[in-house]
Amino acid sequence: MIPMFRPFAATLLLAAGLGASAQAPSPAATAGSNAPIRGVVRAGAEATLTSRLAARIAAMPRQEGESFRKGEMLVQFECDRPQAELRSAQALLQVQRRQLEAQTELEKFGATGKTEVDVARSQADKARADVDALQAQLRDCAISAPFAGRVVKRLARSHEGVAVSQPLLRIQDTSALELDLIVPSNWLVWLQPGTRFAFRVDETQQTVDAAVHRLGAAVDPVSRTVRIVARFRVDVQRALPGMSGTAALTPPPAARR
């Protein structure tokens, strides 16, 4: 019976060993891990510009991939009709103001009543409000860049008619690129804003100095990881949003014990 028992015992020991290895934490989930930390380059800011009025596009001078300055005109609409309406409203405002002045003078001599003066003042106020509304509409006839960056995608074309809230351009601020990294949550013991590390970009084979900018607000309870955001410490000319790479980010010896 002894020879029959030994293979069975060996099978049990082998199964126990496989079970223990299957339940062991992955290297990336431990503080002493040497697993590479992957990261993705992303823009510091991005936006999709939309139309605030229904009009025809007169010009969209920037093409996809082109750079622009903050405050530069990116979209110009045809606004001949609102401009004509504004001139008409401004002329009416002058008339209403003169009528208010005349009624005010007549009231001084008792030639008109307070009601007539109040009506003239209300008409002048309404004309002023109409002028303000048209001036605000004309300000929407041109869309300026909220920040310096590059055009990612054109969602409309020149001479096309667009509706209110229709997307026109997707833009990104590439002047302050950021890195998205996922690290083990127990690294929070030593990781903090300002921690420096080297980041190697896969697409360009550049190794660039970077530093942690801010830590994530929550830990993933399943993977026991946390998201951190880093920034390059130097200007990186060839890096683009969407590129990926590896961070030379490892815990100090004291944190590995």
mmCIF file of N, CA and C in Angstrom, residues 8 10 13 22 24 30 54 59-60 63 67 82 90 108 147-148 151 162 177 190 198 211 230 232 234 249 251-252:
data_model
loop_
_atom_site.group_PDB
_atom_site.id
_atom_site.type_symbol
_atom_site.label_atom_id
_atom_site.label_comp_id
_atom_site.label_asym_id
_atom_site.label_seq_id
_atom_site.Cartn_x
_atom_site.Cartn_y
_atom_site.Cartn_z
ATOM 1 N N PHE A 8 -0.127 9.462 -4.862
ATOM 2 C CA PHE A 8 -1.288 10.263 -4.469
ATOM 3 C C PHE A 8 -0.878 11.472 -3.627
ATOM 4 N N ALA A 10 2.098 12.874 -3.703
ATOM 5 C CA ALA A 10 2.803 13.804 -4.587
ATOM 6 C C ALA A 10 1.835 14.657 -5.378
ATOM 7 N N LEU A 13 0.563 17.388 -3.119
ATOM 8 C CA LEU A 13 1.560 18.434 -2.922
ATOM 9 C C LEU A 13 1.688 19.319 -4.145
ATOM 10 N N ALA A 22 -1.102 30.490 -7.817
ATOM 11 C CA ALA A 22 -2.205 31.185 -8.478
ATOM 12 C C ALA A 22 -2.759 32.297 -7.612
ATOM 13 N N ALA A 24 -0.949 34.088 -5.450
ATOM 14 C CA ALA A 24 0.072 35.075 -5.109
ATOM 15 C C ALA A 24 -0.199 36.382 -5.828
ATOM 16 N N THR A 30 2.779 44.868 -5.803
ATOM 17 C CA THR A 30 3.592 44.917 -4.595
ATOM 18 C C THR A 30 4.491 46.118 -4.616
ATOM 19 N N ALA A 54 -26.928 80.059 -35.393
ATOM 20 C CA ALA A 54 -27.161 79.395 -36.673
ATOM 21 C C ALA A 54 -26.713 80.340 -37.785
ATOM 22 N N ALA A 59 -15.038 81.461 -42.676
ATOM 23 C CA ALA A 59 -13.630 81.061 -42.741
ATOM 24 C C ALA A 59 -13.271 80.202 -41.539
ATOM 25 N N MET A 60 -12.439 79.189 -41.802
ATOM 26 C CA MET A 60 -11.796 78.383 -40.764
ATOM 27 C C MET A 60 -10.342 78.230 -41.202
ATOM 28 N N GLN A 63 -5.859 74.367 -40.368
ATOM 29 C CA GLN A 63 -6.071 72.986 -40.767
ATOM 30 C C GLN A 63 -5.685 72.046 -39.627
ATOM 31 N N SER A 67 -0.759 74.777 -35.622
ATOM 32 C CA SER A 67 -0.723 75.441 -34.320
ATOM 33 C C SER A 67 -1.413 76.798 -34.401
ATOM 34 N N PRO A 82 -27.195 90.220 -38.876
ATOM 35 C CA PRO A 82 -27.126 90.796 -37.524
ATOM 36 C C PRO A 82 -26.468 92.175 -37.484
ATOM 37 N N GLN A 90 -29.496 100.638 -33.255
ATOM 38 C CA GLN A 90 -28.781 101.796 -32.751
ATOM 39 C C GLN A 90 -29.464 103.091 -33.178
ATOM 40 N N LYS A 108 -40.754 119.600 -17.092
ATOM 41 C CA LYS A 108 -40.290 120.720 -16.278
ATOM 42 C C LYS A 108 -41.236 121.907 -16.364
ATOM 43 N N PHE A 147 -6.964 79.005 -25.692
ATOM 44 C CA PHE A 147 -5.589 78.757 -25.271
ATOM 45 C C PHE A 147 -4.750 78.493 -26.514
ATOM 46 N N ALA A 148 -3.454 78.536 -26.359
ATOM 47 C CA ALA A 148 -2.562 78.200 -27.470
ATOM 48 C C ALA A 148 -2.502 76.686 -27.617
ATOM 49 N N VAL A 151 -4.853 72.220 -33.745
ATOM 50 C CA VAL A 151 -6.132 71.683 -34.192
ATOM 51 C C VAL A 151 -6.015 70.166 -34.324
ATOM 52 N N VAL A 162 -24.302 75.964 -40.252
ATOM 53 C CA VAL A 162 -24.272 75.181 -39.022
ATOM 54 C C VAL A 162 -25.408 75.621 -38.114
ATOM 55 N N LEU A 177 2.128 69.330 -21.785
ATOM 56 C CA LEU A 177 1.717 67.935 -21.873
ATOM 57 C C LEU A 177 1.760 67.277 -20.496
ATOM 58 N N TRP A 190 5.171 56.644 -0.150
ATOM 59 C CA TRP A 190 6.360 57.448 -0.452
ATOM 60 C C TRP A 190 6.190 58.371 -1.655
ATOM 61 N N ALA A 198 12.415 59.488 -14.869
ATOM 62 C CA ALA A 198 12.651 59.560 -16.313
ATOM 63 C C ALA A 198 11.536 58.813 -17.039
ATOM 64 N N ALA A 211 8.102 64.788 -13.591
ATOM 65 C CA ALA A 211 7.855 64.845 -12.152
ATOM 66 C C ALA A 211 6.367 64.666 -11.895
ATOM 67 N N ALA A 230 1.559 63.264 -14.113
ATOM 68 C CA ALA A 230 2.893 63.867 -14.090
ATOM 69 C C ALA A 230 3.023 64.846 -15.245
ATOM 70 N N PHE A 232 6.094 66.837 -17.880
ATOM 71 C CA PHE A 232 7.483 66.938 -18.310
ATOM 72 C C PHE A 232 8.105 68.187 -17.691
ATOM 73 N N VAL A 234 10.817 69.579 -18.969
ATOM 74 C CA VAL A 234 11.450 70.310 -20.067
ATOM 75 C C VAL A 234 10.484 70.329 -21.247
ATOM 76 N N LEU A 249 10.114 54.610 -12.629
ATOM 77 C CA LEU A 249 9.572 55.013 -11.337
ATOM 78 C C LEU A 249 9.516 53.784 -10.445
ATOM 79 N N PRO A 251 9.968 52.268 -6.179
ATOM 80 C CA PRO A 251 9.990 52.691 -4.774
ATOM 81 C C PRO A 251 11.405 52.695 -4.228
ATOM 82 N N PRO A 252 11.699 53.549 -3.261
ATOM 83 C CA PRO A 252 13.031 53.572 -2.631
ATOM 84 C C PRO A 252 13.257 52.279 -1.835
#
